[in-house]
Amino acid sequence: YDLSASPSAKGSQPNMNDAYEMFLAELVFSTNDPRVDIANNMEKATDGEWLEWLDKKIQNSKDPEESLALRDLFDMISDVKKRMEISQIAEERKQQEEAEAEAARLAAAEEAAEKGKSMTTADVLRKASAIDAATSLDAATVEEKKKASFYDQELTPEIRLSYADLLEKVLPPYPGGSTAETAVYNYYDQFDAQFVKVLSERANNGDDDSRNLLTALTGEQQKRLATATETLKSVLALGDPMRMEGALIKLAREGRIDEPFLLLLEANATQARDAGAEGAAQLMDRLRTRAADEKDKQASSKEIRLIRQLLRTDDASEREKLLEDAFTPKESLIVPGTAENAAKAADGEIPEQEKPLPEVPPPDFINACKAVLLNFGNLESDDDRGDLASRIKAIAAEAEVVATRIYGEGMSVRDHQDKVWQEQTTSIFDLEKMEIEAERWGESAPWTNPDAPDDVIPGFDASGRMQIGGS
């Protein structure tokens, strides 16, 4: 169905309420991240009449939990729309800058060509020598720029705009009793390095509220680092590395392994290695890897857990092994204990769902990558790994190669249509869509109209016998 379609030519008003309810159900009950489904159905999700209907449904809801959930969905749609608009602006600005740079290069080349016409042989040799010297200097300059911290890079208008909503939440005026400290505590996980750059820029421009927020952030970081230090001391006091890893498993299940704890392990490993204590450095690396793995196991989904592992893995061949292991179908040792399977097993039949399945289905992984891009695509890294969006896109490309190698080429829309036609199958959801589409045009689906005559193929009578000569 098309939420933006015009009413039928017959003048009947479409039953849009049913269409909106069905689209809402698709968003709410989908197994994907809602932001991915919103992005994949952007035209429907951002339709003005649909959003007005959703807002009224929120206001008229008698169930507080339903109202809160729908409001979250409404805000999510607005957020995804804004992020995609910002992404489009950034892409247009990038294309404009590239076009301007190319125009400047062509102009410089034309100018150099004009000057070259009047150059003598000696002038040409001097020019070539200068170019050689400049080339080696430029290479060193480029390498130095690569190593420069991203904190020194200029903030773009799109980056500032992407944090506008978060700024409204953490800056005054605060609700009753709240302070900068409580704002930092409540939104601490959203204070990424890029957002700190935004706050620092505002503070340097004389914004006292941003300066106070940065001071509160420093205090919160110190508290968390002190807690991480005490936690690490308790782990190291166990002495035996196996017992230490056991303690890390317990800490992960209690939700006590956070970024300060992982950074502290990394800092200790670096310090030990710089002091020549390679054994201590290897122990810290081992503990950090185990802590990060155990933290990943507490992730909300296997897809996110895999993405985190891949982001921590610099070696492309190691990432390929992780993807192959996750995507390769594996035999299940235990068949899911459904009532139907139990009945079939009792009758000597082969239970369903015995088909080998991958730990992480490739389509689900790609959807998870899309969700990360929508949620965190504006983040930059403070090391030489590059921005998160580029790394996620590279991982998704690697995943596509691995999945194609395991499963072959994906099925196109035309192939799917041919398959459905050959198998003569139709989903009940397709039938429901057909019913709603018919109602929109003031008609009824044949199977919903009790007064409609039985379908008769032209040239045959109701009993199925061929008619000849109009008899």
Coordinates of C-alpha atoms in Angstrom, one line a residue:
Y1 CA 0.0 0.0 0.0
D2 CA 1.0 3.6 -0.5
L3 CA 0.4 6.0 2.4
S4 CA 0.8 8.9 0.1
A5 CA -1.6 7.7 -2.6
S6 CA -4.6 9.8 -3.6
P7 CA -8.2 8.7 -3.1
S8 CA -9.8 6.5 -5.7
A9 CA -11.4 7.9 -8.8
K10 CA -14.8 6.7 -7.5
G11 CA -14.5 9.4 -4.8
S12 CA -14.6 6.9 -1.8
Q13 CA -12.4 7.7 1.1
P14 CA -9.7 5.2 1.7
N15 CA -9.6 3.4 5.1
M16 CA -6.3 4.8 6.1
N17 CA -6.7 3.9 9.7
D18 CA -6.2 0.2 8.9
A19 CA -3.2 1.0 6.7
Y20 CA -1.6 3.0 9.5
E21 CA -2.4 0.3 12.1
M22 CA -0.7 -2.3 9.8
F23 CA 2.4 -0.1 9.2
L24 CA 2.6 0.6 13.0
A25 CA 2.5 -3.2 13.6
E26 CA 5.3 -3.7 11.1
L27 CA 7.5 -1.3 13.0
V28 CA 6.6 -2.5 16.5
F29 CA 6.8 -6.2 15.9
S30 CA 9.7 -6.4 13.5
T31 CA 12.8 -8.3 14.7
N32 CA 15.0 -5.6 13.3
D33 CA 16.2 -2.5 15.1
P34 CA 13.3 0.0 14.7
R35 CA 15.6 2.6 13.2
V36 CA 16.6 0.3 10.4
D37 CA 12.9 -0.3 9.5
I38 CA 12.3 3.4 9.7
A39 CA 15.2 4.1 7.3
N40 CA 14.1 1.4 5.0
N41 CA 10.5 2.8 4.9
M42 CA 11.5 6.5 5.1
E43 CA 8.8 7.8 2.8
K44 CA 6.0 6.1 4.8
A45 CA 7.5 6.8 8.2
T46 CA 7.9 10.5 7.6
D47 CA 4.5 11.0 5.8
G48 CA 2.8 14.0 7.5
E49 CA -0.7 12.4 7.8
W50 CA 0.8 9.2 9.3
L51 CA 2.8 11.2 11.9
E52 CA -0.4 13.2 12.7
W53 CA -2.3 10.0 13.1
L54 CA 0.4 8.5 15.4
D55 CA 0.5 11.7 17.5
K56 CA -3.3 11.5 18.0
K57 CA -3.0 7.8 18.9
I58 CA -0.4 8.7 21.6
Q59 CA -2.6 11.5 23.0
N60 CA -5.7 9.2 23.1
S61 CA -4.0 6.2 24.5
K62 CA -5.3 5.1 28.0
D63 CA -2.4 2.8 28.6
P64 CA 0.7 4.7 30.0
E65 CA 3.1 2.0 28.8
E66 CA 1.6 2.1 25.3
S67 CA 1.7 5.8 25.2
L68 CA 5.4 5.9 26.3
A69 CA 6.4 3.3 23.7
L70 CA 4.6 5.1 20.9
R71 CA 6.1 8.4 22.0
D72 CA 9.6 6.8 21.8
L73 CA 8.8 5.5 18.3
F74 CA 7.6 9.0 17.3
D75 CA 10.9 10.6 18.6
M76 CA 12.9 7.8 17.0
I77 CA 11.3 8.7 13.6
S78 CA 12.2 12.3 14.0
D79 CA 15.7 11.4 15.0
V80 CA 16.3 9.1 12.1
K81 CA 14.9 11.7 9.7
K82 CA 17.2 14.4 11.1
R83 CA 20.2 12.1 11.0
M84 CA 19.6 11.2 7.3
E85 CA 19.1 14.9 6.5
I86 CA 22.4 15.7 8.2
S87 CA 24.1 12.9 6.3
Q88 CA 22.7 14.3 3.0
I89 CA 24.0 17.8 3.8
A90 CA 27.4 16.4 4.7
E91 CA 27.5 14.4 1.4
E92 CA 26.5 17.5 -0.6
R93 CA 29.2 19.6 1.1
K94 CA 31.8 16.9 0.5
Q95 CA 30.9 16.8 -3.2
Q96 CA 31.1 20.6 -3.4
E97 CA 34.5 20.7 -1.8
E98 CA 35.8 18.0 -4.2
A99 CA 34.4 19.9 -7.1
E100 CA 36.1 23.1 -6.0
A101 CA 39.4 21.3 -5.3
E102 CA 39.3 19.8 -8.8
A103 CA 38.5 23.1 -10.4
A104 CA 41.5 24.7 -8.6
R105 CA 43.7 21.8 -9.7
L106 CA 42.7 22.3 -13.3
A107 CA 43.3 26.0 -13.1
A108 CA 46.7 25.5 -11.6
A109 CA 47.6 22.9 -14.3
E110 CA 46.5 25.3 -17.0
E111 CA 48.6 28.1 -15.5
A112 CA 51.6 25.8 -15.2
A113 CA 51.1 24.7 -18.8
E114 CA 51.1 28.3 -20.0
K115 CA 54.3 29.1 -18.0
G116 CA 55.9 25.9 -19.3
K117 CA 55.7 27.0 -22.9
S118 CA 58.3 29.7 -22.2
M119 CA 60.7 27.6 -20.0
T120 CA 64.2 26.8 -21.2
T121 CA 65.9 23.4 -20.7
A122 CA 67.7 24.6 -17.6
D123 CA 64.4 25.9 -16.2
V124 CA 62.8 22.5 -16.7
L125 CA 65.7 20.7 -14.9
R126 CA 65.4 23.1 -11.9
K127 CA 61.7 22.6 -11.8
A128 CA 62.1 18.8 -11.8
S129 CA 64.6 18.9 -9.0
A130 CA 62.2 21.1 -6.9
I131 CA 59.3 18.7 -7.6
D132 CA 61.4 15.7 -6.3
A133 CA 62.2 17.6 -3.1
A134 CA 58.7 18.7 -2.6
T135 CA 57.3 15.2 -3.2
S136 CA 59.4 13.7 -0.3
L137 CA 58.4 16.6 1.9
D138 CA 54.7 16.2 1.0
A139 CA 54.8 12.5 1.9
A140 CA 56.2 13.3 5.3
T141 CA 53.6 16.0 5.8
V142 CA 50.8 13.6 4.8
E143 CA 52.1 10.9 7.3
E144 CA 52.2 13.6 10.0
K145 CA 48.6 14.6 9.3
K146 CA 47.5 11.0 9.5
K147 CA 49.0 10.7 13.0
A148 CA 47.6 14.0 14.2
S149 CA 44.8 13.6 16.8
F150 CA 41.3 14.0 15.5
Y151 CA 40.9 16.6 18.3
D152 CA 42.8 19.0 16.0
Q153 CA 40.4 18.5 13.1
E154 CA 37.9 21.2 12.5
L155 CA 34.3 20.6 13.5
T156 CA 31.9 20.6 10.5
P157 CA 28.4 22.2 10.7
E158 CA 26.9 18.7 10.3
I159 CA 28.7 17.4 13.4
R160 CA 27.5 20.4 15.5
L161 CA 23.9 19.8 14.2
S162 CA 24.0 16.1 15.0
Y163 CA 24.5 16.9 18.7
A164 CA 21.9 19.6 18.9
D165 CA 19.3 17.3 20.6
L166 CA 21.8 16.0 23.2
L167 CA 22.9 19.6 24.0
E168 CA 19.3 20.4 24.8
K169 CA 19.2 17.5 27.3
V170 CA 22.4 18.2 29.2
L171 CA 22.5 22.0 29.2
P172 CA 20.4 24.3 31.4
P173 CA 17.7 24.9 32.2
Y174 CA 17.5 21.7 34.2
P175 CA 14.3 20.1 35.7
G176 CA 13.8 20.6 39.4
G177 CA 16.7 19.4 41.5
S178 CA 18.9 18.5 38.6
T179 CA 22.4 19.8 38.1
A180 CA 25.2 19.6 35.6
E181 CA 26.6 16.6 37.6
T182 CA 23.3 14.7 37.4
A183 CA 23.0 15.4 33.6
V184 CA 26.5 14.0 33.1
Y185 CA 25.7 10.9 35.2
N186 CA 22.4 10.3 33.4
Y187 CA 23.9 10.7 29.8
Y188 CA 27.5 9.6 30.5
D189 CA 27.4 7.0 27.8
Q190 CA 26.6 9.6 25.2
F191 CA 29.5 11.8 26.0
D192 CA 31.8 10.5 23.2
A193 CA 35.0 12.2 22.1
Q194 CA 33.2 14.1 19.3
F195 CA 30.7 15.5 21.7
V196 CA 33.5 16.6 24.1
K197 CA 35.0 18.5 21.1
V198 CA 31.6 20.3 20.6
L199 CA 31.5 21.2 24.3
S200 CA 35.1 22.4 24.3
E201 CA 34.5 24.6 21.2
R202 CA 31.5 26.2 22.9
A203 CA 33.4 26.7 26.2
N204 CA 36.3 28.3 24.3
N205 CA 33.8 30.7 22.8
G206 CA 32.7 31.8 26.2
D207 CA 29.8 29.5 27.0
D208 CA 29.9 29.0 30.8
D209 CA 27.2 26.3 30.8
S210 CA 29.4 24.1 28.5
R211 CA 32.4 24.8 30.7
N212 CA 30.6 23.7 33.8
L213 CA 29.4 20.6 32.0
L214 CA 33.0 19.7 31.1
T215 CA 34.1 20.2 34.7
A216 CA 31.3 17.9 35.8
L217 CA 32.4 15.4 33.2
T218 CA 36.0 15.4 34.5
G219 CA 34.7 14.8 38.0
E220 CA 32.5 11.8 36.9
Q221 CA 35.5 10.4 34.9
Q222 CA 37.7 10.6 38.0
K223 CA 35.1 8.8 40.1
R224 CA 34.7 6.0 37.6
L225 CA 38.5 5.7 37.2
A226 CA 38.9 5.4 40.9
T227 CA 36.2 2.7 41.0
A228 CA 38.0 0.9 38.1
T229 CA 41.3 1.1 40.0
E230 CA 39.9 -0.5 43.1
T231 CA 38.2 -3.2 41.0
L232 CA 41.4 -4.0 39.1
K233 CA 43.3 -4.2 42.4
S234 CA 40.9 -6.8 43.7
V235 CA 41.3 -8.8 40.5
L236 CA 45.1 -8.7 40.5
A237 CA 45.2 -9.6 44.2
L238 CA 43.9 -13.1 43.3
G239 CA 47.4 -13.9 42.0
D240 CA 46.5 -16.8 39.6
P241 CA 45.6 -15.7 36.1
M242 CA 42.8 -18.3 35.8
R243 CA 41.2 -17.0 39.0
M244 CA 41.6 -13.5 37.6
E245 CA 39.7 -14.4 34.5
G246 CA 37.0 -16.1 36.6
A247 CA 36.7 -12.8 38.5
L248 CA 36.3 -11.0 35.2
I249 CA 33.4 -13.3 34.2
K250 CA 31.6 -12.5 37.5
L251 CA 32.3 -8.7 37.1
A252 CA 30.8 -8.8 33.5
R253 CA 27.7 -10.5 34.7
E254 CA 27.3 -7.8 37.4
G255 CA 27.7 -5.1 34.8
R256 CA 30.9 -3.8 36.4
I257 CA 33.2 -3.9 33.4
D258 CA 33.0 -0.5 31.7
E259 CA 35.2 1.6 29.4
P260 CA 37.3 3.1 32.3
F261 CA 38.2 -0.5 33.5
L262 CA 39.2 -1.5 30.0
L263 CA 41.2 1.7 29.4
L264 CA 43.0 1.1 32.8
L265 CA 44.0 -2.4 31.7
E266 CA 45.3 -1.0 28.4
A267 CA 47.2 1.8 30.1
N268 CA 48.8 -0.7 32.6
A269 CA 49.8 -3.0 29.6
T270 CA 51.5 0.0 27.9
Q271 CA 53.2 1.1 31.0
A272 CA 54.6 -2.4 31.7
R273 CA 55.8 -2.8 28.2
D274 CA 57.6 0.6 28.2
A275 CA 59.3 -0.5 31.5
G276 CA 60.5 -3.7 29.9
A277 CA 58.2 -5.9 32.0
E278 CA 56.9 -8.0 29.0
G279 CA 55.4 -10.7 31.2
A280 CA 53.2 -8.2 33.1
A281 CA 52.3 -6.5 29.8
Q282 CA 51.1 -9.8 28.3
L283 CA 49.1 -10.5 31.5
M284 CA 47.3 -7.2 31.2
D285 CA 46.6 -7.8 27.5
R286 CA 45.2 -11.2 28.3
L287 CA 43.0 -9.8 31.0
R288 CA 41.8 -6.9 28.8
T289 CA 40.9 -9.3 25.9
R290 CA 39.0 -11.5 28.3
A291 CA 37.2 -8.6 30.0
A292 CA 36.2 -7.2 26.6
D293 CA 34.9 -10.6 25.4
E294 CA 32.9 -11.1 28.6
K295 CA 31.5 -7.6 28.3
D296 CA 30.4 -8.4 24.7
K297 CA 28.6 -11.5 25.9
Q298 CA 26.3 -9.2 27.9
A299 CA 25.3 -7.4 24.6
S300 CA 21.7 -7.3 23.7
S301 CA 22.2 -9.4 20.5
K302 CA 24.7 -11.7 18.9
E303 CA 25.0 -9.3 16.0
I304 CA 26.1 -6.4 18.2
R305 CA 28.5 -8.8 20.0
L306 CA 30.1 -9.8 16.6
I307 CA 30.4 -6.1 15.5
R308 CA 32.2 -5.3 18.7
Q309 CA 34.7 -8.1 18.2
L310 CA 35.3 -7.1 14.6
L311 CA 35.9 -3.5 15.5
R312 CA 38.6 -4.6 18.0
T313 CA 40.3 -6.8 15.4
D314 CA 42.8 -5.0 13.2
D315 CA 43.9 -8.0 11.1
A316 CA 41.6 -8.5 8.1
S317 CA 42.3 -12.2 8.0
E318 CA 41.2 -12.5 11.6
R319 CA 38.0 -10.6 10.9
E320 CA 37.3 -13.0 8.0
K321 CA 37.7 -16.0 10.3
L322 CA 35.2 -14.4 12.8
L323 CA 32.7 -13.8 10.1
E324 CA 33.1 -17.3 8.6
D325 CA 32.6 -18.9 12.0
A326 CA 29.5 -16.7 12.7
F327 CA 27.9 -17.2 9.2
T328 CA 28.6 -20.9 8.7
P329 CA 25.5 -23.1 9.4
K330 CA 26.1 -25.5 12.3
E331 CA 24.3 -28.6 13.3
S332 CA 22.1 -28.1 16.4
L333 CA 22.8 -30.7 19.1
I334 CA 19.4 -30.1 20.7
V335 CA 16.3 -29.7 18.6
P336 CA 14.0 -26.9 20.0
G337 CA 11.4 -28.6 22.2
T338 CA 8.2 -27.5 20.6
A339 CA 5.0 -29.6 21.1
E340 CA 4.9 -30.3 17.4
N341 CA 8.4 -31.6 17.3
A342 CA 7.8 -33.8 20.3
A343 CA 4.7 -35.3 18.7
K344 CA 6.6 -35.9 15.4
A345 CA 9.5 -37.5 17.3
A346 CA 7.0 -39.8 19.1
D347 CA 5.5 -40.9 15.8
G348 CA 8.9 -41.6 14.4
E349 CA 8.9 -38.5 12.1
I350 CA 11.9 -36.2 11.6
P351 CA 11.4 -33.0 13.7
E352 CA 11.5 -29.6 12.1
Q353 CA 14.2 -27.0 12.6
E354 CA 16.9 -29.6 12.4
K355 CA 18.4 -27.7 9.4
P356 CA 21.8 -26.3 10.3
L357 CA 21.6 -22.6 11.1
P358 CA 24.3 -20.0 11.5
E359 CA 25.0 -18.4 14.8
V360 CA 24.5 -15.0 13.2
P361 CA 22.4 -14.9 10.0
P362 CA 24.1 -12.5 7.5
P363 CA 20.9 -10.4 6.8
D364 CA 20.5 -9.8 10.6
F365 CA 24.2 -8.8 10.8
I366 CA 23.8 -6.3 7.9
N367 CA 20.7 -4.8 9.6
A368 CA 22.7 -4.5 12.8
C369 CA 25.4 -2.6 10.9
K370 CA 22.8 -0.3 9.5
A371 CA 21.5 0.3 13.0
V372 CA 25.0 1.2 14.3
L373 CA 25.4 3.6 11.4
L374 CA 22.1 5.3 12.2
N375 CA 22.8 5.5 15.9
F376 CA 26.5 6.2 16.0
G377 CA 27.6 7.1 12.5
N378 CA 28.8 10.6 13.5
L379 CA 31.5 9.3 15.8
E380 CA 35.2 9.8 15.1
S381 CA 38.0 7.7 16.6
D382 CA 40.7 9.2 18.6
D383 CA 43.3 6.9 17.1
D384 CA 44.4 6.2 13.5
R385 CA 41.6 3.7 12.8
G386 CA 39.3 6.3 11.2
D387 CA 35.7 7.2 11.8
L388 CA 33.2 4.6 12.9
A389 CA 31.0 4.9 9.8
S390 CA 33.9 4.0 7.4
R391 CA 34.9 1.1 9.6
I392 CA 31.4 -0.3 9.8
K393 CA 30.9 0.0 6.1
A394 CA 34.2 -1.8 5.5
I395 CA 33.1 -4.6 7.9
A396 CA 29.7 -4.8 6.1
A397 CA 31.6 -5.2 2.8
E398 CA 33.8 -7.9 4.2
A399 CA 30.7 -9.7 5.6
E400 CA 29.0 -9.6 2.2
V401 CA 32.0 -11.3 0.6
V402 CA 32.1 -14.0 3.2
A403 CA 28.3 -14.5 3.1
T404 CA 28.4 -14.8 -0.7
R405 CA 31.2 -17.4 -0.5
I406 CA 29.1 -19.5 1.9
Y407 CA 25.6 -19.1 0.5
G408 CA 26.1 -17.8 -3.0
E409 CA 24.5 -14.8 -4.6
G410 CA 21.5 -13.3 -2.8
M411 CA 18.0 -13.7 -4.4
S412 CA 16.8 -10.7 -6.4
V413 CA 13.3 -9.4 -6.2
R414 CA 12.5 -10.9 -9.7
D415 CA 14.0 -14.3 -8.5
H416 CA 11.8 -14.2 -5.4
Q417 CA 8.7 -13.4 -7.5
D418 CA 9.5 -16.4 -9.8
K419 CA 10.0 -18.6 -6.8
V420 CA 6.6 -17.6 -5.3
W421 CA 4.9 -18.2 -8.6
Q422 CA 6.5 -21.6 -9.1
E423 CA 5.6 -22.7 -5.5
Q424 CA 2.2 -21.0 -5.8
T425 CA 2.4 -19.6 -2.3
T426 CA 1.0 -16.4 -0.9
S427 CA 1.7 -15.0 2.5
I428 CA -1.3 -14.2 4.7
F429 CA 0.3 -10.7 5.2
D430 CA 0.2 -10.3 1.4
L431 CA -3.5 -11.2 1.5
E432 CA -4.1 -8.6 4.2
K433 CA -2.4 -6.0 2.2
M434 CA -4.5 -6.8 -0.8
E435 CA -7.7 -6.4 1.3
I436 CA -6.6 -3.0 2.6
E437 CA -5.6 -1.9 -0.9
A438 CA -9.0 -2.9 -2.2
E439 CA -10.7 -1.0 0.6
R440 CA -8.7 2.1 -0.2
W441 CA -10.2 2.0 -3.7
G442 CA -13.8 1.5 -2.4
E443 CA -13.8 -2.2 -3.4
S444 CA -13.6 -5.6 -1.7
A445 CA -11.3 -8.5 -2.1
P446 CA -13.2 -11.4 -3.7
W447 CA -12.7 -13.6 -0.7
T448 CA -14.1 -11.0 1.7
N449 CA -17.4 -10.3 -0.1
P450 CA -20.0 -12.9 0.9
D451 CA -22.4 -11.6 -1.9
A452 CA -19.8 -12.0 -4.6
P453 CA -20.5 -14.9 -7.1
D454 CA -18.0 -17.8 -7.2
D455 CA -15.2 -17.0 -9.6
V456 CA -15.7 -18.6 -12.9
I457 CA -13.0 -18.8 -15.5
P458 CA -14.2 -17.3 -18.8
G459 CA -15.3 -20.0 -21.3
F460 CA -16.3 -22.4 -18.5
D461 CA -19.5 -22.9 -16.4
A462 CA -19.8 -23.0 -12.6
S463 CA -19.2 -26.8 -12.7
G464 CA -15.9 -26.4 -14.6
R465 CA -17.2 -27.7 -18.0
M466 CA -16.2 -25.9 -21.1
Q467 CA -18.9 -23.8 -22.8
I468 CA -19.2 -24.0 -26.6
G469 CA -21.2 -21.7 -28.8
G470 CA -22.5 -19.7 -25.9
S471 CA -24.5 -22.6 -24.5

